[in-house]
Each structure stands twice: as C-alpha cells, then as structure tokens.
PDB file of C-alpha atoms in Angstrom:
ATOM      1  CA  MET A 202       6.847  -6.517  13.935  1.00 90.00           C
ATOM      2  CA  VAL A 203       5.230  -3.917  11.690  1.00 96.00           C
ATOM      3  CA  LYS A 204       5.029  -5.056   8.092  1.00 97.00           C
ATOM      4  CA  VAL A 205       6.320  -2.892   5.244  1.00 98.00           C
ATOM      5  CA  LYS A 206       4.948  -2.268   1.747  1.00 98.00           C
ATOM      6  CA  ILE A 207       7.020  -0.550  -0.928  1.00 98.00           C
ATOM      7  CA  CYS A 208       4.590   0.744  -3.539  1.00 97.00           C
ATOM      8  CA  GLY A 209       4.865   2.064  -7.074  1.00 97.00           C
ATOM      9  CA  LEU A 210       7.491  -0.332  -8.404  1.00 98.00           C
ATOM     10  CA  LYS A 211       7.990   0.064 -12.144  1.00 97.00           C
ATOM     11  CA  ARG A 212      11.638  -0.623 -13.068  1.00 98.00           C
ATOM     12  CA  SER A 213      13.779  -3.742 -13.031  1.00 98.00           C
ATOM     13  CA  GLU A 214      16.058  -1.849 -10.635  1.00 98.00           C
ATOM     14  CA  ASP A 215      13.147  -1.472  -8.221  1.00 98.00           C
ATOM     15  CA  ILE A 216      12.704  -5.244  -8.169  1.00 98.00           C
ATOM     16  CA  LYS A 217      16.413  -5.732  -7.476  1.00 98.00           C
ATOM     17  CA  TYR A 218      16.162  -3.316  -4.538  1.00 98.00           C
ATOM     18  CA  VAL A 219      13.200  -5.015  -2.896  1.00 98.00           C
ATOM     19  CA  ASN A 220      14.577  -8.493  -3.538  1.00 98.00           C
ATOM     20  CA  ALA A 221      17.706  -7.464  -1.640  1.00 98.00           C
ATOM     21  CA  LEU A 222      15.928  -5.600   1.174  1.00 98.00           C
ATOM     22  CA  LYS A 223      12.891  -7.879   1.534  1.00 98.00           C
ATOM     23  CA  PRO A 224       9.868  -5.772   2.456  1.00 98.00           C
ATOM     24  CA  ASP A 225       6.716  -7.782   3.144  1.00 98.00           C
ATOM     25  CA  TYR A 226       4.742  -6.365   0.218  1.00 98.00           C
ATOM     26  CA  ALA A 227       5.501  -4.945  -3.234  1.00 98.00           C
ATOM     27  CA  GLY A 228       2.904  -2.649  -4.786  1.00 98.00           C
ATOM     28  CA  PHE A 229       2.133  -2.255  -8.484  1.00 98.00           C
ATOM     29  CA  VAL A 230      -0.082   0.657  -9.555  1.00 98.00           C
ATOM     30  CA  PHE A 231      -2.560   0.033 -12.386  1.00 98.00           C
ATOM     31  CA  ALA A 232      -4.414   3.339 -12.038  1.00 95.00           C
ATOM     32  CA  LYS A 233      -3.457   6.553 -13.829  1.00 94.00           C
ATOM     33  CA  SER A 234      -0.298   7.734 -12.102  1.00 91.00           C
ATOM     34  CA  LYS A 235       3.304   8.524 -12.879  1.00 93.00           C
ATOM     35  CA  ARG A 236       3.968   5.098 -11.333  1.00 95.00           C
ATOM     36  CA  GLN A 237       1.365   3.281 -13.450  1.00 97.00           C
ATOM     37  CA  VAL A 238       2.386  -0.011 -15.062  1.00 98.00           C
ATOM     38  CA  THR A 239       0.635  -2.075 -17.716  1.00 97.00           C
ATOM     39  CA  LEU A 240      -0.261  -5.718 -17.190  1.00 97.00           C
ATOM     40  CA  SER A 241       2.630  -6.833 -19.376  1.00 97.00           C
ATOM     41  CA  GLU A 242       5.095  -4.560 -17.559  1.00 98.00           C
ATOM     42  CA  ALA A 243       3.873  -5.792 -14.185  1.00 98.00           C
ATOM     43  CA  GLY A 244       4.131  -9.371 -15.399  1.00 98.00           C
ATOM     44  CA  GLU A 245       7.789  -8.934 -16.288  1.00 98.00           C
ATOM     45  CA  LEU A 246       8.544  -7.295 -12.948  1.00 98.00           C
ATOM     46  CA  ILE A 247       6.661  -9.893 -10.930  1.00 98.00           C
ATOM     47  CA  ALA A 248       8.400 -12.738 -12.757  1.00 98.00           C
ATOM     48  CA  ASN A 249      11.646 -11.557 -11.164  1.00 98.00           C
ATOM     49  CA  LEU A 250      10.211 -10.707  -7.734  1.00 98.00           C
ATOM     50  CA  ASN A 251      11.320 -12.746  -4.725  1.00 98.00           C
ATOM     51  CA  LYS A 252       8.570 -15.310  -4.048  1.00 97.00           C
ATOM     52  CA  GLY A 253       8.527 -14.390  -0.362  1.00 97.00           C
ATOM     53  CA  ILE A 254       7.336 -10.846  -1.105  1.00 98.00           C
ATOM     54  CA  LYS A 255       3.568 -10.532  -1.499  1.00 98.00           C
ATOM     55  CA  LYS A 256       2.238  -8.837  -4.631  1.00 98.00           C
ATOM     56  CA  VAL A 257      -0.272  -5.992  -4.245  1.00 98.00           C
ATOM     57  CA  GLY A 258      -2.192  -4.534  -7.176  1.00 98.00           C
ATOM     58  CA  VAL A 259      -3.476  -0.976  -6.751  1.00 98.00           C
ATOM     59  CA  PHE A 260      -6.676  -0.080  -8.600  1.00 98.00           C
ATOM     60  CA  VAL A 261      -8.886   3.034  -8.634  1.00 97.00           C
ATOM     61  CA  ASP A 262     -12.567   2.682  -9.579  1.00 97.00           C
ATOM     62  CA  GLU A 263     -11.658   0.094 -12.203  1.00 98.00           C
ATOM     63  CA  ASP A 264     -14.120  -2.209 -13.925  1.00 97.00           C
ATOM     64  CA  ILE A 265     -14.339  -5.171 -11.577  1.00 97.00           C
ATOM     65  CA  GLU A 266     -13.866  -7.757 -14.325  1.00 97.00           C
ATOM     66  CA  LYS A 267     -10.617  -6.066 -15.329  1.00 97.00           C
ATOM     67  CA  VAL A 268      -9.493  -6.213 -11.697  1.00 98.00           C
ATOM     68  CA  LYS A 269     -10.309  -9.899 -11.505  1.00 97.00           C
ATOM     69  CA  ASP A 270      -8.592 -10.641 -14.809  1.00 97.00           C
ATOM     70  CA  ALA A 271      -5.450  -8.759 -13.807  1.00 97.00           C
ATOM     71  CA  SER A 272      -5.366 -10.360 -10.380  1.00 97.00           C
ATOM     72  CA  PHE A 273      -5.739 -13.838 -11.867  1.00 97.00           C
ATOM     73  CA  ALA A 274      -3.176 -13.297 -14.627  1.00 97.00           C
ATOM     74  CA  LEU A 275      -0.551 -11.876 -12.275  1.00 98.00           C
ATOM     75  CA  LYS A 276      -1.425 -14.124  -9.328  1.00 97.00           C
ATOM     76  CA  LEU A 277      -1.765 -11.095  -7.074  1.00 98.00           C
ATOM     77  CA  ASP A 278      -1.858 -11.782  -3.344  1.00 98.00           C
ATOM     78  CA  ILE A 279      -3.768  -8.606  -2.484  1.00 98.00           C
ATOM     79  CA  ILE A 280      -6.083  -6.188  -4.279  1.00 98.00           C
ATOM     80  CA  GLN A 281      -5.820  -2.614  -3.011  1.00 98.00           C
ATOM     81  CA  LEU A 282      -8.790  -0.386  -3.863  1.00 96.00           C
ATOM     82  CA  HIS A 283      -8.010   3.318  -3.824  1.00 92.00           C
ATOM     83  CA  GLY A 284     -11.201   4.822  -5.234  1.00 92.00           C
ATOM     84  CA  ASN A 285     -14.847   5.043  -4.230  1.00 92.00           C
ATOM     85  CA  GLU A 286     -15.534   1.315  -4.417  1.00 95.00           C
ATOM     86  CA  PRO A 287     -18.518   0.359  -2.193  1.00 94.00           C
ATOM     87  CA  ASN A 288     -18.930  -2.784  -0.103  1.00 94.00           C
ATOM     88  CA  GLU A 289     -20.883  -4.414  -2.933  1.00 96.00           C
ATOM     89  CA  TYR A 290     -17.793  -4.121  -5.124  1.00 97.00           C
ATOM     90  CA  ILE A 291     -15.565  -5.590  -2.400  1.00 96.00           C
ATOM     91  CA  LYS A 292     -17.933  -8.552  -1.933  1.00 95.00           C
ATOM     92  CA  LYS A 293     -17.576  -9.442  -5.606  1.00 96.00           C
ATOM     93  CA  LEU A 294     -13.851  -9.936  -5.043  1.00 97.00           C
ATOM     94  CA  ASN A 295     -14.562 -12.896  -2.801  1.00 92.00           C
ATOM     95  CA  GLY A 296     -11.540 -15.179  -2.690  1.00 92.00           C
ATOM     96  CA  TYR A 297      -9.036 -12.337  -2.761  1.00 95.00           C
ATOM     97  CA  GLU A 298      -7.521 -10.422   0.125  1.00 97.00           C
ATOM     98  CA  VAL A 299      -8.752  -6.834  -0.260  1.00 98.00           C
ATOM     99  CA  TRP A 300      -7.336  -3.643   1.236  1.00 97.00           C
ATOM    100  CA  LYS A 301      -9.595  -0.574   1.044  1.00 95.00           C
ATOM    101  CA  ALA A 302      -8.067   2.892   1.160  1.00 92.00           C
ATOM    102  CA  VAL A 303      -9.826   5.543   3.242  1.00 88.00           C
ATOM    103  CA  SER A 304      -8.918   9.210   3.142  1.00 81.00           C
ATOM    104  CA  ILE A 305      -8.413  10.774   6.562  1.00 76.00           C
ATOM    105  CA  LYS A 306      -8.487  14.549   6.303  1.00 62.00           C
ATOM    106  CA  SER A 307     -10.371  15.284   9.517  1.00 53.00           C
ATOM    107  CA  HIS A 308     -12.208  13.542  12.342  1.00 55.00           C
ATOM    108  CA  GLU A 309     -15.093  13.026   9.884  1.00 57.00           C
ATOM    109  CA  GLY A 310     -12.989  10.463   8.053  1.00 55.00           C
ATOM    110  CA  ILE A 311     -12.936   8.225  11.117  1.00 64.00           C
ATOM    111  CA  LYS A 312     -16.607   7.375  10.593  1.00 65.00           C
ATOM    112  CA  ARG A 313     -15.675   5.601   7.349  1.00 68.00           C
ATOM    113  CA  LEU A 314     -13.198   3.222   8.983  1.00 70.00           C
ATOM    114  CA  LYS A 315     -15.840   0.726  10.040  1.00 72.00           C
ATOM    115  CA  GLN A 316     -18.102   0.846   6.987  1.00 81.00           C
ATOM    116  CA  TYR A 317     -16.034  -1.405   4.730  1.00 88.00           C
ATOM    117  CA  ASN A 318     -15.912  -5.195   4.853  1.00 89.00           C
ATOM    118  CA  ALA A 319     -12.311  -5.363   3.713  1.00 94.00           C
ATOM    119  CA  ASP A 320      -9.458  -7.472   5.045  1.00 96.00           C
ATOM    120  CA  ALA A 321      -7.520  -4.317   5.946  1.00 95.00           C
ATOM    121  CA  ILE A 322      -8.058  -0.563   5.815  1.00 92.00           C
ATOM    122  CA  LEU A 323      -5.355   1.656   4.350  1.00 93.00           C
ATOM    123  CA  LEU A 324      -5.321   5.184   5.727  1.00 89.00           C
ATOM    124  CA  ASP A 325      -3.862   8.129   3.869  1.00 83.00           C
ATOM    125  CA  GLN A 326      -4.529  11.797   3.204  1.00 72.00           C
ATOM    126  CA  GLY A 327      -6.296  11.056  -0.061  1.00 63.00           C
ATOM    127  CA  GLY A 328      -4.389  11.354  -3.353  1.00 55.00           C
ATOM    128  CA  GLY A 329      -1.844   8.594  -3.099  1.00 52.00           C
ATOM    129  CA  GLY A 330       1.852   8.988  -3.833  1.00 51.00           C
ATOM    130  CA  THR A 331       1.863  12.691  -3.014  1.00 53.00           C
ATOM    131  CA  GLY A 332       4.308  12.559  -0.109  1.00 56.00           C
ATOM    132  CA  ILE A 333       1.792  14.347   2.114  1.00 58.00           C
ATOM    133  CA  SER A 334       0.729  12.908   5.461  1.00 69.00           C
ATOM    134  CA  PHE A 335      -2.384  13.518   7.520  1.00 68.00           C
ATOM    135  CA  ASP A 336      -2.545  14.363  11.225  1.00 71.00           C
ATOM    136  CA  TRP A 337      -1.924  10.970  12.837  1.00 72.00           C
ATOM    137  CA  ASP A 338      -3.296  12.205  16.153  1.00 72.00           C
ATOM    138  CA  ILE A 339      -6.761  12.157  14.552  1.00 69.00           C
ATOM    139  CA  ILE A 340      -6.763   8.353  14.728  1.00 71.00           C
ATOM    140  CA  LYS A 341      -4.625   7.908  17.825  1.00 68.00           C
ATOM    141  CA  GLY A 342      -6.283   5.407  20.142  1.00 64.00           C
ATOM    142  CA  ILE A 343      -9.063   4.543  17.681  1.00 68.00           C
ATOM    143  CA  SER A 344     -10.170   0.933  18.078  1.00 68.00           C
ATOM    144  CA  VAL A 345     -11.107  -1.035  14.973  1.00 74.00           C
ATOM    145  CA  ASN A 346     -11.195  -4.771  14.396  1.00 80.00           C
ATOM    146  CA  THR A 347      -9.695  -4.496  10.919  1.00 88.00           C
ATOM    147  CA  PRO A 348      -5.903  -4.295  10.475  1.00 92.00           C
ATOM    148  CA  ILE A 349      -4.708  -0.770   9.669  1.00 91.00           C
ATOM    149  CA  ILE A 350      -2.140   0.022   6.996  1.00 94.00           C
ATOM    150  CA  LEU A 351      -0.731   3.522   7.380  1.00 93.00           C
ATOM    151  CA  ALA A 352       0.234   5.445   4.240  1.00 92.00           C
ATOM    152  CA  GLY A 353       0.649   9.016   3.101  1.00 86.00           C
ATOM    153  CA  GLY A 354       3.809  11.064   3.494  1.00 88.00           C
ATOM    154  CA  LEU A 355       5.858   8.421   5.264  1.00 94.00           C
ATOM    155  CA  ASN A 356       9.652   8.410   5.044  1.00 95.00           C
ATOM    156  CA  SER A 357      12.606   7.255   7.126  1.00 95.00           C
ATOM    157  CA  GLN A 358      12.516  10.455   9.163  1.00 95.00           C
ATOM    158  CA  ASN A 359       8.936  10.106  10.396  1.00 94.00           C
ATOM    159  CA  VAL A 360       8.067   6.409  10.171  1.00 95.00           C
ATOM    160  CA  GLU A 361       9.073   5.671  13.771  1.00 95.00           C
ATOM    161  CA  ASP A 362       6.841   8.455  15.143  1.00 91.00           C
ATOM    162  CA  ALA A 363       4.023   7.326  12.849  1.00 91.00           C
ATOM    163  CA  ILE A 364       4.204   3.745  14.107  1.00 93.00           C
ATOM    164  CA  LYS A 365       4.358   4.826  17.746  1.00 91.00           C
ATOM    165  CA  THR A 366       1.316   7.073  17.287  1.00 88.00           C
ATOM    166  CA  VAL A 367      -0.930   4.884  15.139  1.00 87.00           C
ATOM    167  CA  LYS A 368       0.366   1.362  15.938  1.00 90.00           C
ATOM    168  CA  PRO A 369      -0.556   0.055  12.474  1.00 92.00           C
ATOM    169  CA  TYR A 370      -0.370  -3.484  11.177  1.00 95.00           C
ATOM    170  CA  ALA A 371       1.741  -2.232   8.266  1.00 97.00           C
ATOM    171  CA  VAL A 372       3.228   0.928   6.750  1.00 97.00           C
ATOM    172  CA  ASP A 373       3.075   1.765   3.053  1.00 96.00           C
ATOM    173  CA  VAL A 374       5.558   4.057   1.303  1.00 96.00           C
ATOM    174  CA  SER A 375       6.105   5.204  -2.265  1.00 95.00           C
ATOM    175  CA  SER A 376       7.414   8.732  -2.863  1.00 93.00           C
ATOM    176  CA  GLY A 377       9.093   8.734   0.558  1.00 95.00           C
ATOM    177  CA  VAL A 378      11.711   6.281  -0.709  1.00 97.00           C
ATOM    178  CA  GLU A 379      12.355   8.053  -4.014  1.00 97.00           C
ATOM    179  CA  THR A 380      14.950  10.500  -5.287  1.00 97.00           C
ATOM    180  CA  ASP A 381      13.993  12.579  -8.332  1.00 96.00           C
ATOM    181  CA  GLY A 382      10.959  10.365  -8.895  1.00 94.00           C
ATOM    182  CA  PHE A 383      12.791   7.043  -8.837  1.00 97.00           C
ATOM    183  CA  LYS A 384      13.069   4.432  -6.103  1.00 98.00           C
ATOM    184  CA  ASP A 385      16.261   4.906  -4.074  1.00 98.00           C
ATOM    185  CA  CYS A 386      17.811   1.751  -2.618  1.00 98.00           C
ATOM    186  CA  SER A 387      19.403   3.517   0.361  1.00 98.00           C
ATOM    187  CA  LYS A 388      16.116   5.210   1.254  1.00 98.00           C
ATOM    188  CA  ILE A 389      14.253   1.909   1.067  1.00 98.00           C
ATOM    189  CA  TYR A 390      16.903   0.346   3.315  1.00 98.00           C
ATOM    190  CA  ASP A 391      16.631   3.149   5.894  1.00 98.00           C
ATOM    191  CA  PHE A 392      12.836   3.041   5.861  1.00 98.00           C
ATOM    192  CA  ILE A 393      12.620  -0.708   6.381  1.00 98.00           C
ATOM    193  CA  LYS A 394      15.314  -0.680   9.068  1.00 97.00           C
ATOM    194  CA  LYS A 395      13.566   2.021  11.086  1.00 97.00           C
ATOM    195  CA  ALA A 396      10.065   0.570  10.630  1.00 97.00           C
ATOM    196  CA  ARG A 397      11.215  -2.816  11.883  1.00 95.00           C
ATOM    197  CA  SER A 398      13.315  -1.506  14.760  1.00 91.00           C
ATOM    198  CA  LEU A 399      10.409  -0.789  17.071  1.00 78.00           C
ATOM    199  CA  TYR A 400       8.910  -4.192  17.865  1.00 63.00           C
TER     200      TYR A 400
END
C-alpha cells in the first residue's frame, strides 16, 4: 500500500484531523513558508500527535547543527531536505532517516535522482506547497534503488493517476488538502482513501 504524508501542519485542528484519519507521516515545515512553525509550536503539536504517525521535519538549506538540534529536541523520525544540500551535508545526518527533495522540471532533472545518498528521494516541481505538479510521464518507468516520494500538485482528483503512473513508495500533499489556506478534514479523508485504494 502506498504511504501518505500530510505536510504543513500548523494548527491544533490539523493534529486532530490526522489523528483521526491516520496518514503514515505528518510534516512540519521549519523553512520560510506560510506553513512555517517554530520549534516551540511544533513541540506543542507533536505532543498531541498520534504516536503511530511518523514525524517529518522539513528544512531548506538550514545550518546543519540547527537541524540536528531540532530533530533531537522534537524526536523527529525523518529529516526532509528541500534545498541545495549536497551529499556531504546528508552524510553528517548519520543516524537519521533523510529524504532529499529533487525538482523535476524536465528530463534533465532525472539525472539528479541517483546522485544523492538519501534514504528516499522526494520528487516535486520545485517550490514546495505551490499546488503545481510536474509532468509525471517524465519519470514513468524510471528505475532507481531509492524509494520515491511523489509530491507537487497532488489532490484527491489526481492522486490515483499519479500513483498509477509513477508507482511511488509514498505520496506527499499539502495545499491539495486545504481550503482557503487551511487544512480541510474532508479533503484529507478523500486523499487518503483514494491513495490507499489502489494496492
């Protein structure tokens, strides 16, 4: 079964939604974004998060010691790197599960899939949280040894086609389950139901 990550959680209501609907991963954004949370805010949210849901911290070109400190303090399960972090940076996070985001805007982006020594590669159109997807056919049939997390412009209307085309390990959604910039429980429910209906 394809795993599901709901990203950009920032309200107590968001935690109630995911606790009820049980995605596999909950994402907290620490980079500059309209979904950014502070360490203290994330701590309060995580304290109320269902223990069966894995905690993902999203960072963009952050000082590595700050990433380590945040990950230790919040007991993050996964560190997601969404900037230009090189392999040397990833190696210094030894002991943590690391997901590295790669922007796929054309066939040129495919060359980058195999250059990172991360535990998983997250594919999106580059920007994060924009609601825009890339052409999934670009990576259709591509063989990589690293698990693929598909992100970028996913919603309940297209997630089934996306999974059938890309066959990812997991799907990652943020703006696609929002209404007026806030997480929408019914949209999260529909997304998870459709993502998990295929396998």
